[in-house]
């Protein structure tokens, strides 16, 4: 069955779930639609040193009757007379760096789960005829933004970017911004309260002011549509009017003046006979200019097609094998959340070193540098929302939250050629309520972006003693099947993998989205000794024997590129709060299994890319 991935991007109304707020929290406004390509707009960075106040009782937000305070910390008050009672002072409080999680910056916040208030001053002069937005790359998990004491917006979700308009809140001269961030885990949240990663809290990515004209180009999408070579299709979305947008691809000498309709939407269509398609082997990016309202937005976009045909994944019409590895957003060789271009370059450089062409960004959307670097260096990406393990499946607010995070993920990275798969979750249970919930997410992903296949990491079971079966009912809704298995670590012995075969009830491609085992870097012993590098190496050797026999396999992404922090992993001297399944340690040391996977991928590259 050939699934055609054409291009339709609909406005799907998804609203912030009420779950993120206590009943009596004053309703702050929702973020506005994410401005496309913030990194190439006119921005004023607010990164750097911020003051912060740790507020475990939300005392800066609620009074003693649990009512929202009018004089909350967001007012950044100072005593006006010696008699005034003000029991906080940002200027006299400690400082912290933004971007960056608080756990790895402050020893006393290593395990902290609660509220931290951030504050910084900034001077500003608003250009005439412009609008100003406050952009946050990510704030884990619930955040509330204030400028000069006035509420701007609130956001729930620790891994997606958002912005809110602050044109009326900013003033010429001295300003201050206060951001409330609370990272408490909740049963009804996305992710839920149980995960296998560190709950890094705070402003973990860039914070910027974004200046745009009164009427501006808010969003756009350009891609090579299915089955029509030498064509670029897309659309523009303007805000504040129906101003025309001129779209140019200078290298192809293409220019089109788009007149948006009453809703601000306008269609782009280019015939581009000389169009070079993007692929890992040829990561061709085109400079694209979009001019509207006096602003020229410059982007670099790769054009490629992707489709699923039977058990094949076709990129630009050619069947591909995704030689990958999973990764958390764990900084390379330093504790804490990765966030910078340098982090992305290092992490994705390790994938290339493995002879890989693919990375599964687990289990949540990663920072914007990852897809930008992957576009440039030529890597496929799997991008995922944190619908992880046992979500509150029957809670409508939880579903709305998951849908919104899915929409935010797609909205930010839809123009990134490297992103080839949207994943709607990981290892969710085979129960009716979950199937309903996840089917809704698959439908939403297809509504929002029909140019990419949708997947999820499923679990499997033994249909016979040595036959693993993929028949999860969610597989019927997915375009590409992901499946996690741990033969040799959580089940059986590494050698048992040699005798295991796989079956599936679906005529669809499979990406083995997790396998592997732990090893403490530098711990050596026999291949039978768990936690040694030799044991991990042995798992990979026997996994490869098994994987090579699966004729519907079109990708592998073992768990995981580098060791990552998790409160679940407490074995002293071995784990010490790290999940040790990395092929690279938390200190950047390569373990023996790294070479095994590298060799396997070299052979796969020779076979698939001859
Ligand atoms: C699971 C899960 C990962 C987890 C891993 C492990 O499959 O998807 O998030 O870290 O296994 O147990 O190490």
XYZ file of C-alpha atoms and ligand atoms in Angstrom:
623
model
C 0.000 0.000 0.000
C 1.526 3.282 -1.067
C 0.914 6.074 1.421
C 1.080 9.380 -0.392
C 2.442 12.191 1.800
C 1.187 15.332 0.227
C 1.215 18.735 1.800
C -1.694 20.055 3.752
C -1.197 22.105 6.876
C -4.467 22.924 8.624
C -4.942 25.129 11.615
C -5.906 22.626 14.264
C -7.287 24.462 17.310
C -5.418 22.971 20.237
C -5.656 24.711 23.549
C -3.601 24.579 26.704
C -5.061 21.929 28.937
C -6.479 23.196 32.166
C -4.547 20.416 33.846
C -1.497 22.649 34.022
C -3.243 25.066 36.384
C -4.782 24.824 39.802
C -8.470 25.710 39.678
C -7.925 29.206 41.092
C -4.998 30.293 38.963
C -5.823 33.489 37.120
C -6.225 32.684 33.458
C -3.179 33.992 31.679
C -3.310 34.190 27.915
C -2.132 31.368 25.716
C 1.075 31.714 23.704
C 0.548 33.166 20.233
C 1.317 31.051 17.171
C 5.019 30.263 17.123
C 6.811 32.670 14.814
C 8.586 30.647 12.127
C 12.375 30.704 12.061
C 12.894 32.947 15.103
C 16.618 32.288 14.852
C 16.761 34.368 11.643
C 14.438 37.165 12.724
C 15.392 40.438 14.432
C 15.974 39.265 18.010
C 17.389 40.643 21.215
C 18.884 37.842 23.268
C 17.914 37.644 26.939
C 20.372 34.793 27.523
C 22.939 35.232 30.257
C 22.785 35.963 33.975
C 19.383 36.050 35.656
C 18.485 36.374 39.320
C 16.423 33.544 40.737
C 14.345 32.718 43.799
C 13.579 29.146 44.852
C 9.910 28.994 45.863
C 8.921 25.438 46.923
C 5.600 26.604 48.434
C 4.602 28.859 45.483
C 4.579 31.631 48.043
C 5.447 34.106 45.300
C 2.251 33.180 43.460
C -0.396 32.273 46.103
C -1.370 33.888 49.379
C -1.965 31.868 52.569
C -5.558 31.178 51.478
C -4.212 29.685 48.237
C -5.482 32.652 46.241
C -3.299 34.170 43.509
C -1.477 37.178 44.915
C -1.737 40.541 43.210
C 1.651 41.389 44.690
C 3.330 38.199 43.515
C 7.049 37.975 42.811
C 6.251 38.837 39.193
C 5.862 42.460 40.375
C 9.568 42.621 41.263
C 8.601 45.058 44.038
C 10.938 47.251 46.081
C 10.036 48.932 49.391
C 9.004 52.530 48.634
C 9.321 53.645 52.273
C 11.181 52.194 55.269
C 7.786 50.965 56.517
C 6.999 48.904 53.431
C 6.922 45.083 53.804
C 8.467 43.326 50.824
C 9.802 39.857 51.623
C 11.811 39.162 48.488
C 14.405 40.999 46.399
C 15.591 39.681 43.056
C 18.546 42.079 42.950
C 19.900 40.621 46.189
C 19.133 37.029 45.164
C 21.595 34.551 43.674
C 22.118 34.320 39.921
C 21.895 31.501 37.376
C 22.695 31.141 33.680
C 20.040 31.018 30.948
C 19.856 28.774 28.982
C 20.547 25.922 31.359
C 18.735 23.588 33.695
C 18.949 24.500 37.381
C 19.809 20.963 38.545
C 23.296 20.963 37.020
C 24.055 24.598 37.891
C 23.200 24.589 41.579
C 24.063 21.736 43.976
C 21.093 22.591 46.186
C 18.785 22.189 43.163
C 20.174 18.827 41.994
C 16.974 16.954 42.930
C 14.728 20.034 43.172
C 11.199 19.712 41.827
C 9.146 22.830 42.353
C 8.991 26.506 41.428
C 11.891 28.797 40.588
C 11.319 32.446 39.722
C 13.726 33.968 37.184
C 14.224 37.731 36.752
C 16.402 40.024 34.711
C 16.359 43.656 33.637
C 16.829 44.844 30.088
C 16.806 48.170 28.338
C 14.792 48.463 25.174
C 13.599 50.860 22.521
C 10.720 49.642 20.389
C 11.076 50.615 16.735
C 8.015 52.493 15.423
C 5.482 50.231 13.688
C 6.822 47.017 15.157
C 5.429 44.332 17.447
C 7.449 42.544 20.101
C 7.213 38.918 21.207
C 8.906 37.117 24.099
C 10.250 33.759 22.830
C 11.229 30.791 25.029
C 12.985 27.820 23.414
C 11.810 25.588 26.259
C 10.897 25.905 29.937
C 10.423 22.643 31.851
C 7.616 22.124 32.733
C 4.992 24.818 33.477
C 5.939 28.459 32.883
C 4.333 31.865 33.333
C 5.844 34.951 31.671
C 5.563 38.536 32.945
C 7.033 41.785 31.598
C 7.186 44.868 33.832
C 4.837 43.134 36.267
C 2.136 42.465 33.665
C 1.195 38.878 32.676
C 2.216 37.863 29.138
C 1.320 34.186 28.763
C 1.698 30.764 30.285
C 2.786 27.474 28.728
C 2.672 23.807 29.702
C 5.221 21.370 28.276
C 8.922 21.148 28.946
C 10.300 20.653 25.439
C 8.455 22.804 22.915
C 9.110 26.418 21.915
C 6.570 29.174 22.352
C 6.220 32.957 22.181
C 3.779 35.517 23.434
C 3.194 39.114 22.363
C 4.509 41.726 24.785
C 4.119 44.839 22.611
C 1.879 46.504 25.195
C 3.960 45.362 28.182
C 7.404 46.616 27.084
C 8.352 50.277 27.320
C 11.218 52.411 26.049
C 14.102 52.476 28.512
C 14.368 50.141 31.519
C 12.276 46.968 31.624
C 12.274 43.740 33.573
C 11.078 40.235 32.783
C 10.052 37.621 35.336
C 9.473 33.994 34.412
C 7.920 31.425 36.753
C 9.006 27.853 36.049
C 7.688 24.807 37.874
C 8.986 21.323 37.028
C 6.825 19.241 39.358
C 5.822 15.949 37.775
C 2.121 15.180 37.627
C 0.135 12.033 36.934
C -2.054 13.922 34.420
C 0.821 15.695 32.648
C 2.753 14.897 29.432
C 5.079 13.219 30.332
C 3.446 11.703 33.350
C 5.141 11.465 36.765
C 7.166 8.361 35.884
C 10.017 8.546 33.359
C 13.523 7.189 32.935
C 15.264 10.531 32.587
C 16.260 13.382 34.887
C 13.589 16.010 35.454
C 15.871 18.913 34.545
C 13.931 22.068 35.411
C 14.160 25.642 34.274
C 14.760 27.824 31.249
C 16.683 25.109 29.451
C 16.919 26.847 26.052
C 17.298 30.358 24.575
C 15.101 33.288 25.676
C 14.763 36.177 23.209
C 12.716 39.229 22.294
C 11.572 39.025 18.679
C 10.726 42.196 16.728
C 8.420 41.985 13.713
C 6.457 44.568 11.696
C 2.855 45.328 12.666
C 1.687 43.068 9.839
C 4.203 40.279 9.432
C 4.956 36.851 8.050
C 4.118 34.589 10.992
C 4.567 31.146 9.467
C 5.376 29.346 6.218
C 6.041 25.906 4.811
C 7.941 24.834 1.708
C 8.589 21.282 0.592
C 8.967 19.141 -2.504
C 5.532 17.505 -2.913
C 5.182 13.795 -3.548
C 5.452 12.448 -7.072
C 6.145 15.746 -8.837
C 9.872 16.249 -9.438
C 11.219 19.750 -9.894
C 8.389 21.331 -7.920
C 8.346 23.309 -4.667
C 4.955 23.796 -3.030
C 3.999 25.499 0.179
C 2.142 28.300 1.840
C 2.608 31.502 3.812
C 0.606 32.696 6.808
C 0.627 36.410 7.626
C -0.534 38.032 10.840
C -2.171 41.435 11.138
C -3.498 41.771 7.623
C -3.269 40.232 4.146
C -0.031 41.841 3.066
C 1.621 40.287 0.040
C 4.643 38.052 0.523
C 7.421 37.795 -2.036
C 9.109 34.390 -1.940
C 12.493 33.922 -3.612
C 14.891 31.045 -4.159
C 17.779 33.052 -5.690
C 19.943 30.090 -6.698
C 17.081 28.788 -8.844
C 16.173 32.291 -10.010
C 12.655 31.767 -8.682
C 10.392 34.494 -7.343
C 6.665 34.489 -6.615
C 4.507 37.248 -5.186
C 1.881 35.597 -2.976
C -1.332 37.450 -2.135
C -2.785 35.890 1.041
C -6.541 35.387 1.376
C -8.726 37.024 4.020
C -7.418 34.544 6.573
C -3.835 35.555 5.824
C -2.988 32.262 4.064
C -1.474 32.138 0.562
C -0.185 29.278 -1.599
C 3.346 28.957 -2.980
C 4.027 27.010 -6.145
C 7.307 26.884 -8.024
C 8.345 24.714 -10.919
C 12.060 24.244 -10.444
C 13.545 21.967 -13.098
C 17.070 22.319 -11.690
C 16.036 21.484 -8.119
C 18.648 19.376 -6.290
C 17.011 17.164 -3.675
C 18.264 16.914 -0.093
C 19.544 13.631 1.293
C 22.212 12.556 3.798
C 24.513 11.880 0.883
C 23.765 15.297 -0.646
C 22.480 17.627 2.128
C 21.674 20.363 -0.364
C 20.120 23.432 1.259
C 18.708 26.411 -0.621
C 18.652 29.979 0.618
C 15.022 31.045 0.706
C 13.921 34.667 1.153
C 10.420 35.644 2.225
C 9.755 39.382 2.157
C 6.687 40.925 3.762
C 5.869 44.206 5.462
C 9.423 45.474 5.115
C 10.955 42.391 6.764
C 13.092 39.899 4.789
C 13.063 36.489 6.464
C 15.980 34.314 5.321
C 15.928 30.566 5.779
C 17.897 27.598 4.444
C 15.678 24.727 3.376
C 16.354 21.276 1.952
C 13.813 19.782 -0.432
C 13.176 16.038 -0.445
C 10.274 13.655 -0.713
C 9.452 10.849 1.664
C 6.895 8.109 1.328
C 6.146 4.605 2.588
C 5.482 1.870 0.063
C 4.781 -1.530 1.549
C 7.750 -2.338 3.758
C 9.997 0.351 2.233
C 10.737 3.894 3.287
C 11.441 5.877 0.104
C 13.388 9.133 0.214
C 13.420 10.863 -3.176
C 12.026 7.620 -4.597
C 14.834 5.407 -3.281
C 14.384 2.829 -0.515
C 16.556 3.714 2.462
C 17.768 2.062 5.676
C 17.933 4.318 8.738
C 21.278 3.563 10.429
C 20.729 5.330 13.683
C 20.916 5.625 17.411
C 18.708 7.113 20.117
C 19.728 10.111 22.166
C 18.361 12.098 25.075
C 18.979 15.842 25.201
C 21.903 15.146 27.540
C 24.923 17.383 27.037
C 27.997 15.608 25.676
C 30.635 15.123 28.382
C 29.119 17.588 30.868
C 26.139 17.208 33.193
C 22.797 18.731 32.212
C 20.552 19.502 29.293
C 22.160 20.025 25.892
C 21.009 23.262 24.245
C 23.722 24.812 22.065
C 24.806 24.475 18.472
C 28.131 23.146 19.769
C 26.295 20.423 21.724
C 24.304 19.480 18.624
C 27.437 19.410 16.473
C 29.205 17.091 18.931
C 26.277 14.721 19.463
C 25.383 14.430 15.774
C 29.107 14.197 14.949
C 29.194 11.020 17.059
C 26.314 9.624 14.949
C 28.353 10.278 11.805
C 31.374 8.663 13.478
C 29.217 5.547 13.888
C 28.648 5.573 10.086
C 25.065 6.499 10.982
C 22.602 8.513 8.902
C 19.830 8.757 11.527
C 19.107 9.812 15.099
C 16.032 9.135 17.194
C 15.559 12.215 19.373
C 14.042 10.618 22.470
C 11.602 11.060 24.156
C 10.614 14.661 23.530
C 11.344 17.416 20.943
C 14.993 18.499 21.191
C 16.351 22.040 20.796
C 16.235 23.774 17.426
C 19.982 23.376 16.861
C 19.590 19.627 16.386
C 17.458 19.829 13.242
C 19.496 22.742 11.877
C 22.773 20.823 12.272
C 21.168 17.637 10.899
C 19.942 19.600 7.861
C 23.479 20.831 7.224
C 25.372 17.621 7.918
C 22.863 15.227 6.324
C 21.162 13.119 8.992
C 17.584 11.837 9.235
C 15.771 12.612 12.497
C 12.908 10.967 14.402
C 11.208 13.609 16.547
C 8.880 12.536 19.383
C 6.437 13.953 21.927
C 6.767 12.700 25.531
C 3.682 10.440 25.520
C 5.753 7.999 27.472
C 4.784 4.753 29.262
C 1.602 5.129 31.331
C -0.139 8.404 30.559
C -3.512 9.436 32.054
C -5.285 8.031 28.986
C -8.859 8.873 29.980
C -8.204 12.510 30.872
C -9.402 14.900 28.102
C -7.067 17.637 29.381
C -4.109 15.261 29.040
C -5.079 14.485 25.440
C -5.432 18.206 24.671
C -1.994 18.765 26.202
C -0.438 15.980 24.102
C -2.097 17.334 20.940
C -0.819 20.816 21.648
C 2.738 19.626 22.223
C 2.496 17.615 18.990
C 1.296 20.723 17.133
C 4.110 22.803 18.641
C 6.718 20.200 17.671
C 5.470 20.063 14.070
C 5.069 23.813 13.826
C 8.708 24.510 14.758
C 10.446 21.865 12.605
C 8.147 21.332 9.586
C 10.655 23.061 7.273
C 13.579 20.894 8.368
C 14.363 18.283 5.697
C 16.248 16.179 8.263
C 13.057 15.484 10.250
C 11.528 12.464 8.508
C 9.385 10.870 11.241
C 6.960 12.285 13.805
C 6.597 9.925 16.746
C 3.514 10.089 18.934
C 4.894 8.114 21.843
C 6.969 5.423 23.457
C 6.169 2.043 25.036
C 2.527 2.732 25.757
C 0.354 -0.156 27.016
C -1.919 -2.193 24.719
C -5.234 -1.162 26.316
C -8.349 0.347 24.684
C -8.065 3.817 26.294
C -4.485 4.159 25.043
C -5.440 3.072 21.533
C -8.142 5.758 21.412
C -5.756 8.398 22.744
C -2.859 7.500 20.425
C -5.114 7.147 17.367
C -6.235 10.713 17.999
C -2.593 11.806 18.043
C -1.818 9.995 14.775
C -4.811 11.667 13.137
C -3.679 15.068 14.449
C -0.164 14.553 13.095
C -1.570 13.587 9.680
C -3.875 16.624 9.731
C -1.049 18.986 10.637
C 1.554 17.639 8.229
C 0.862 15.059 5.529
C 4.421 15.408 4.208
C 5.905 13.013 6.787
C 5.123 9.497 8.021
C 4.000 9.002 11.623
C 5.468 6.392 13.941
C 5.678 5.361 17.618
C 7.896 3.005 19.614
C 5.774 -0.082 20.336
C 6.454 -3.131 22.468
C 6.403 -6.745 21.303
C 5.745 -10.237 22.700
C 6.659 -13.857 21.995
C 4.122 -15.570 19.732
C 6.217 -18.755 20.045
C 9.269 -19.517 22.217
C 11.661 -17.977 19.700
C 9.347 -15.841 17.599
C 8.742 -12.201 18.451
C 5.495 -10.808 17.085
C 4.526 -7.236 16.210
C 0.750 -7.002 16.321
C 0.053 -3.980 18.532
C -3.309 -2.580 17.279
C -1.784 0.904 17.176
C 0.364 -0.406 14.304
C -2.694 -0.213 12.072
C -2.722 3.581 12.440
C 1.033 4.129 12.031
C 2.891 4.579 8.738
C 6.183 3.236 10.109
C 6.403 0.825 13.047
C 8.891 1.429 15.826
C 9.617 -1.389 18.253
C 11.725 -1.572 21.415
C 13.261 -4.881 22.566
C 16.011 -5.781 25.022
C 17.012 -9.364 24.247
C 20.185 -9.928 26.246
C 19.521 -7.244 28.852
C 15.969 -7.306 30.250
C 15.174 -10.745 28.825
C 16.979 -13.918 27.813
C 20.767 -13.961 27.235
C 22.655 -12.095 24.519
C 23.335 -15.427 22.744
C 19.608 -16.252 22.669
C 19.112 -13.479 20.109
C 20.749 -15.661 17.437
C 17.755 -18.029 17.458
C 14.993 -15.423 17.588
C 13.015 -14.550 14.469
C 10.431 -11.798 14.014
C 6.937 -11.669 12.552
C 4.577 -8.794 11.916
C 0.899 -8.591 11.028
C 1.492 -5.324 9.122
C 2.808 -4.712 5.635
C 4.792 -1.727 6.894
C 8.448 -0.842 7.488
C 9.971 -1.510 10.917
C 12.533 0.618 12.740
C 13.962 -1.270 15.723
C 13.775 1.812 17.889
C 15.543 0.483 20.979
C 17.847 -2.350 22.012
C 21.092 -2.557 24.008
C 22.321 -2.778 27.569
C 24.292 -0.992 30.266
C 28.050 -0.849 30.665
C 30.159 1.217 33.014
C 32.918 2.715 30.857
C 36.275 1.265 31.857
C 34.769 -1.746 33.642
C 36.127 -4.849 31.910
C 35.584 -8.558 32.425
C 34.103 -11.612 30.733
C 31.207 -11.281 28.314
C 29.084 -12.962 30.987
C 29.740 -10.252 33.554
C 26.849 -7.758 33.494
C 27.843 -4.043 33.547
C 31.172 -4.686 31.766
C 31.922 -3.221 28.376
C 32.375 -6.797 27.128
C 28.826 -7.732 28.174
C 27.385 -4.717 26.313
C 29.569 -5.496 23.285
C 28.280 -9.093 23.314
C 24.658 -7.890 23.321
C 25.324 -5.839 20.196
C 27.078 -8.710 18.394
C 24.134 -11.073 18.910
C 21.499 -8.402 18.306
C 23.059 -7.801 14.877
C 22.787 -11.516 14.047
C 19.071 -11.340 14.856
C 18.373 -8.001 13.170
C 19.952 -9.035 9.869
C 17.311 -11.757 9.473
C 14.329 -9.370 9.642
C 13.314 -8.725 6.034
C 10.882 -5.912 6.912
C 13.508 -4.010 8.927
C 14.267 -0.533 7.489
C 16.048 1.074 10.416
C 17.753 0.591 13.779
C 18.321 3.040 16.638
C 19.854 1.251 19.635
C 19.495 2.700 23.108
C 21.532 4.975 23.396
C 24.292 7.314 22.172
C 25.518 8.633 25.538
C 24.945 7.828 29.210
C 22.204 10.006 30.665
C 21.027 10.913 34.147
C 18.035 9.104 35.602
C 16.785 8.934 39.217
C 15.841 5.297 38.539
C 19.475 4.195 38.176
C 21.014 4.110 41.643
C 23.495 1.207 41.658
C 26.543 2.640 43.478
C 29.828 2.589 41.610
C 28.108 1.519 38.403
C 25.088 3.740 37.689
C 25.337 6.573 40.265
C 22.185 8.207 38.864
C 23.127 7.435 35.255
C 21.495 5.062 32.808
C 24.648 3.447 31.421
C 23.289 2.121 28.086
C 25.271 4.775 26.228
C 27.918 3.786 23.703
C 29.695 6.890 24.962
C 30.082 7.593 28.687
C 29.076 10.784 30.496
C 32.747 11.720 30.225
C 32.893 11.223 26.461
C 34.654 7.801 26.557
C 33.719 5.386 23.790
C 32.823 1.892 24.999
C 33.711 -1.308 23.082
C 30.177 -1.657 21.644
C 30.706 1.645 19.795
C 33.082 -0.093 17.385
C 30.659 -3.028 16.877
C 27.819 -0.723 15.819
C 30.175 1.368 13.677
C 31.291 -1.733 11.786
C 27.689 -2.915 11.343
C 26.666 0.454 9.920
C 29.617 0.554 7.548
C 28.440 -2.779 6.114
C 24.821 -1.561 5.914
C 25.917 1.632 4.153
C 27.845 -0.421 1.591
C 24.786 -2.618 1.024
C 22.128 0.102 0.851
C 24.010 2.957 -0.738
C 26.012 1.221 -3.443
C 12.861 1.744 27.709
C 12.573 3.218 27.506
C 13.768 4.104 27.721
C 14.565 3.577 28.913
C 15.140 2.252 28.482
C 15.928 1.603 29.622
O 12.674 1.053 26.551
O 12.020 3.516 26.231
O 13.314 5.436 27.967
O 15.592 4.474 29.287
O 14.134 1.327 28.098
O 15.308 0.851 30.390
O 17.116 1.884 29.733
